[in-house]
C-alpha positions as CSV (number, residue, x, y, z in Angstrom):
1,X,-1.6,27.1,-0.3
2,X,2.0,27.2,-1.4
3,X,4.3,24.1,-1.5
4,X,6.5,25.7,1.1
5,X,3.6,26.1,3.6
6,X,2.2,22.7,2.9
7,X,5.4,20.6,2.9
8,X,8.6,20.6,4.8
9,X,11.5,18.8,3.2
10,X,13.1,16.3,5.6
11,X,15.8,14.9,3.4
12,X,16.8,14.7,-0.3
13,X,19.1,11.9,-1.6
14,X,20.3,11.6,-5.2
15,X,19.9,8.1,-6.6
16,X,20.0,6.8,-10.1
17,X,19.9,10.4,-11.4
18,X,16.6,11.0,-9.7
19,X,15.8,12.2,-6.2
20,X,14.4,10.4,-3.1
21,X,12.8,13.0,-1.0
22,X,11.0,12.8,2.4
23,X,8.5,15.4,3.4
24,X,6.6,16.3,6.5
25,X,3.2,17.8,6.4
26,X,0.2,18.3,8.7
27,X,-2.6,15.8,7.9
28,X,-6.1,17.1,8.4
29,X,-7.5,13.6,8.0
30,X,-5.3,12.1,10.7
31,X,-5.0,15.2,12.9
32,X,-1.2,14.8,13.3
33,X,2.1,15.4,11.4
34,X,3.0,12.8,8.9
35,X,6.1,12.0,6.8
36,X,6.0,10.4,3.3
37,X,8.7,9.5,0.8
38,X,8.6,10.2,-3.0
39,X,11.1,9.0,-5.5
40,X,11.2,11.3,-8.6
41,X,12.9,9.7,-11.6
42,X,15.2,11.8,-13.8
43,X,12.3,12.2,-16.4
44,X,10.4,14.3,-13.8
45,X,12.9,17.1,-14.4
46,X,11.4,17.8,-17.8
47,X,7.9,16.2,-17.9
48,X,5.1,14.9,-15.7
49,X,5.4,11.2,-14.8
50,X,3.1,8.4,-13.6
51,X,3.0,7.2,-10.0
52,X,3.2,3.8,-8.3
53,X,1.9,3.9,-4.8
54,X,3.6,1.5,-2.4
55,X,1.9,0.6,0.8
56,X,4.1,-1.1,3.5
57,X,3.4,-3.7,6.1
58,X,3.2,-4.0,9.8
59,X,5.9,-2.1,11.8
60,X,7.2,-0.3,8.7
61,X,7.5,3.4,8.0
62,X,7.9,5.3,4.8
63,X,11.6,4.3,4.7
64,X,11.6,0.5,4.5
65,X,10.7,0.2,0.9
66,X,13.1,2.9,-0.2
67,X,16.1,1.5,1.7
68,X,15.5,-2.3,1.1
69,X,13.5,-3.0,-2.1
70,X,16.1,-1.8,-4.7
71,X,13.4,-0.3,-6.8
72,X,15.0,3.0,-7.8
73,X,17.2,1.8,-10.7
74,X,14.2,0.3,-12.6
75,X,11.9,3.2,-11.7
76,X,14.5,5.6,-13.0
77,X,14.8,3.6,-16.3
78,X,11.0,3.4,-16.7
79,X,10.2,7.0,-15.6
80,X,7.9,6.1,-12.7
81,X,7.6,8.1,-9.5
82,X,7.3,6.0,-6.3
83,X,5.2,7.3,-3.4
84,X,5.6,5.6,0.0
85,X,3.2,6.7,2.8
86,X,3.7,5.8,6.4
87,X,1.7,2.9,7.8
88,X,-0.2,4.7,10.7
89,X,-0.5,8.1,12.4
90,X,2.4,9.2,14.5
91,X,3.2,11.1,17.7
92,X,-0.2,10.6,19.3
93,X,0.6,8.5,22.4
94,X,-2.9,7.0,22.6
95,X,-3.5,4.5,25.4
96,X,-2.3,1.1,24.3
97,X,-1.0,2.5,20.9
98,X,2.5,1.0,21.3
99,X,1.6,-2.2,23.2
100,X,1.9,-4.6,20.3
101,X,3.3,-4.7,16.8
102,X,0.1,-5.6,15.1
103,X,-2.2,-2.9,16.3
104,X,-1.8,0.8,16.8
105,X,1.4,2.5,15.7
106,X,2.8,1.0,12.5
107,X,-0.4,-1.0,12.0
108,X,-3.1,1.3,10.7
109,X,-4.4,-1.4,8.3
110,X,-5.5,1.2,5.8
111,X,-9.0,1.5,7.3
112,X,-11.1,4.4,8.6
113,X,-11.5,3.6,12.3
114,X,-15.0,4.1,13.8
115,X,-14.2,3.2,17.4
116,X,-12.8,5.6,20.0
117,X,-10.1,6.7,20.5
118,X,-8.9,5.5,17.2
119,X,-11.5,7.3,15.1
120,X,-10.0,10.7,15.8
121,X,-6.8,9.8,14.0
122,X,-6.7,6.3,12.5
123,X,-8.2,7.1,9.1
124,X,-5.5,5.7,6.9
125,X,-7.9,4.8,4.1
126,X,-8.9,8.4,3.5
127,X,-5.4,9.5,4.0
128,X,-4.0,7.2,1.3
129,X,-7.0,7.4,-1.0
130,X,-7.7,11.1,-0.9
131,X,-5.5,13.5,1.2
132,X,-2.0,12.4,0.2
133,X,-2.8,11.9,-3.5
134,X,-4.2,15.4,-3.6
135,X,-1.0,16.7,-2.0
136,X,1.2,14.8,-4.5
137,X,-0.8,16.1,-7.4
138,X,-0.6,19.7,-6.2
139,X,3.2,19.7,-5.6
140,X,4.9,17.3,-7.9
141,X,5.2,16.7,-11.6
142,X,2.8,13.7,-11.9
143,X,0.5,13.1,-14.9
144,X,-2.5,11.5,-13.2
145,X,-1.8,7.9,-14.1
146,X,-1.5,5.8,-11.0
147,X,-0.8,2.2,-10.1
148,X,-0.6,0.6,-6.6
149,X,1.3,-2.2,-4.9
150,X,2.2,-3.2,-1.4
151,X,3.4,-5.9,1.0
152,X,1.6,-7.9,3.7
153,X,-0.7,-5.4,5.5
154,X,0.2,-3.0,2.6
155,X,-0.7,-5.7,0.1
156,X,-4.1,-5.8,1.8
157,X,-4.3,-2.1,1.5
158,X,-3.4,-2.1,-2.2
159,X,-6.0,-4.7,-3.0
160,X,-8.7,-3.0,-1.0
161,X,-8.1,0.5,-2.5
162,X,-8.0,-0.9,-6.1
163,X,-11.1,-3.0,-5.6
164,X,-13.1,-0.2,-4.0
165,X,-12.2,2.3,-6.6
166,X,-12.7,0.7,-10.0
167,X,-10.8,2.6,-12.7
168,X,-8.7,4.7,-10.3
169,X,-5.5,2.6,-10.7
170,X,-4.2,1.4,-14.0
171,X,-2.9,-1.8,-12.3
172,X,-2.5,-3.4,-8.9
173,X,-0.1,-5.9,-7.5
174,X,0.9,-7.3,-4.1
175,X,3.6,-9.2,-2.3
176,X,2.3,-11.7,0.3
177,X,-0.9,-9.8,1.0
178,X,-3.4,-10.3,3.8
179,X,-6.2,-11.3,1.5
180,X,-8.9,-12.1,4.0
181,X,-8.4,-10.1,7.2
182,X,-11.8,-11.2,8.5
183,X,-10.4,-14.7,8.6
184,X,-7.0,-14.3,10.2
185,X,-5.6,-13.2,13.6
186,X,-3.9,-10.1,12.4
187,X,-7.0,-8.9,10.6
188,X,-9.5,-9.9,13.3
189,X,-7.6,-8.0,15.9
190,X,-7.2,-4.9,13.8
191,X,-10.7,-4.8,12.4
192,X,-12.3,-5.4,15.7
193,X,-10.2,-2.8,17.4
194,X,-10.7,-0.1,14.7
195,X,-14.2,-0.9,13.5
196,X,-15.9,-2.7,16.4
197,X,-17.5,-6.2,16.7
198,X,-20.0,-5.9,13.8
199,X,-18.4,-8.1,11.2
200,X,-20.6,-6.7,8.4
201,X,-18.6,-3.5,8.6
202,X,-15.4,-5.4,8.1
203,X,-16.4,-6.4,4.6
204,X,-15.4,-3.0,3.1
205,X,-11.8,-3.8,4.0
206,X,-11.6,-7.5,3.0
207,X,-10.4,-8.3,-0.5
208,X,-12.2,-11.6,-0.7
209,X,-15.5,-10.0,0.3
210,X,-15.0,-7.1,-2.2
211,X,-14.4,-9.6,-5.0
212,X,-17.6,-11.4,-4.0
213,X,-19.4,-8.0,-4.3
214,X,-18.2,-7.8,-7.9
215,X,-17.9,-4.0,-8.3
216,X,-14.4,-4.4,-9.9
217,X,-13.0,-6.9,-12.3
218,X,-9.5,-5.5,-12.3
219,X,-6.7,-8.1,-12.8
220,X,-4.7,-8.9,-9.7
221,X,-1.0,-9.8,-9.8
222,X,0.4,-11.4,-6.7
223,X,3.6,-13.0,-5.6
224,X,3.7,-15.2,-2.5
225,X,6.7,-17.0,-1.1
226,X,6.0,-20.6,-0.2
227,X,8.5,-20.5,2.8
228,X,6.7,-17.5,4.3
229,X,6.2,-18.2,8.0
230,X,2.9,-16.3,8.0
231,X,1.5,-18.2,5.0
232,X,-0.9,-20.6,6.7
233,X,-2.2,-18.6,9.7
234,X,-2.3,-15.1,8.4
235,X,-2.0,-14.8,4.6
236,X,-4.2,-17.7,3.3
237,X,-3.8,-17.0,-0.5
238,X,-6.0,-20.0,-1.2
239,X,-9.0,-18.0,0.0
240,X,-8.3,-15.4,-2.6
241,X,-7.9,-18.0,-5.3
242,X,-11.2,-19.5,-4.3
243,X,-13.0,-16.2,-4.4
244,X,-11.5,-15.2,-7.7
245,X,-12.4,-18.6,-9.3
246,X,-16.0,-18.4,-7.9
247,X,-16.6,-14.9,-9.1
248,X,-14.6,-15.1,-12.4
249,X,-12.2,-12.4,-11.2
250,X,-8.8,-12.3,-13.1
251,X,-5.9,-13.3,-10.9
252,X,-2.3,-14.3,-11.4
253,X,-0.9,-15.7,-8.1
254,X,2.6,-17.0,-8.3
255,X,4.0,-19.1,-5.5
256,X,7.7,-18.5,-5.3
257,X,9.7,-21.6,-4.0
258,X,11.8,-21.0,-1.0
259,X,11.0,-17.3,-0.5
260,X,10.0,-15.9,2.9
261,X,8.2,-12.7,4.1
262,X,11.2,-10.4,4.1
263,X,12.4,-7.6,1.9
264,X,14.8,-10.1,0.2
265,X,11.7,-11.6,-1.3
266,X,10.4,-8.2,-2.4
267,X,13.8,-7.2,-3.8
268,X,13.9,-10.4,-5.9
269,X,10.7,-9.6,-7.8
270,X,10.2,-5.9,-7.6
271,X,11.6,-5.3,-11.1
272,X,9.0,-7.7,-12.6
273,X,6.3,-5.8,-10.7
274,X,7.5,-2.4,-11.8
275,X,7.7,-3.5,-15.5
276,X,4.2,-5.0,-15.1
277,X,2.8,-1.7,-13.9
278,X,4.7,0.2,-16.6
279,X,2.8,-1.8,-19.2
280,X,-0.4,-0.2,-17.9
281,X,0.9,3.2,-16.9
282,X,2.2,3.7,-20.4
283,X,-0.7,1.9,-22.0
284,X,1.5,-0.7,-23.8
285,X,-0.8,-3.5,-22.6
286,X,-3.6,-2.2,-24.8
């Protein structure tokens, strides 16, 4: 399959001597057309580069991070490609899909749905873990070294993908992640809707539960604003701290005074996260 038949270029924007490109493709996993963004740093013109996957949060698309995080300058300096998937299938018009911001469109929660009608399309775990990475590897100059990060629902996704796939990612970080979706309203709504009422099945998508299972001991690096209006009800970072302490899982969780849940928070610390990942992607942490 050629790149031309697999991908349709939506836009290309020059930034910090690299290129931010958006592509449309037909997803076999999600059974719909999808758009993703990739930032190719200037080093990609002459050599294969490592990748940082960025997973966005509720209501976002592939565009939010690229437009608001201010990550391209540092990614260009370091020579890291940034890949930003969308947050749910698009264009389906399923019953109730657009009724609320925290379920359905823009809220795929990075799970493989098992309940109708969602199970025919809402398989974001497989899309982000398998289908889209294969497409990126086939059509872009990447060298196989990958890190992952994300925000809120996307932070949840980043933690789950890393913990379920030991050794896949060189490093993982998150901004204000949903760490225990089985114990917060956002997560309970999404997991019940996509997976059904059997809470045992939810454990595969709950970072605290995965830490308890102990299959991975990969270090976690997390920033959380202490003025985040979702802190107490939805995010509950103390549950992650407790799980990591109990199971001796390495964790750095920084509470940042005065910061909220917005992209201003992400933009303030994204450079530190990119440099953190670069240390692993380029093996300087050894």
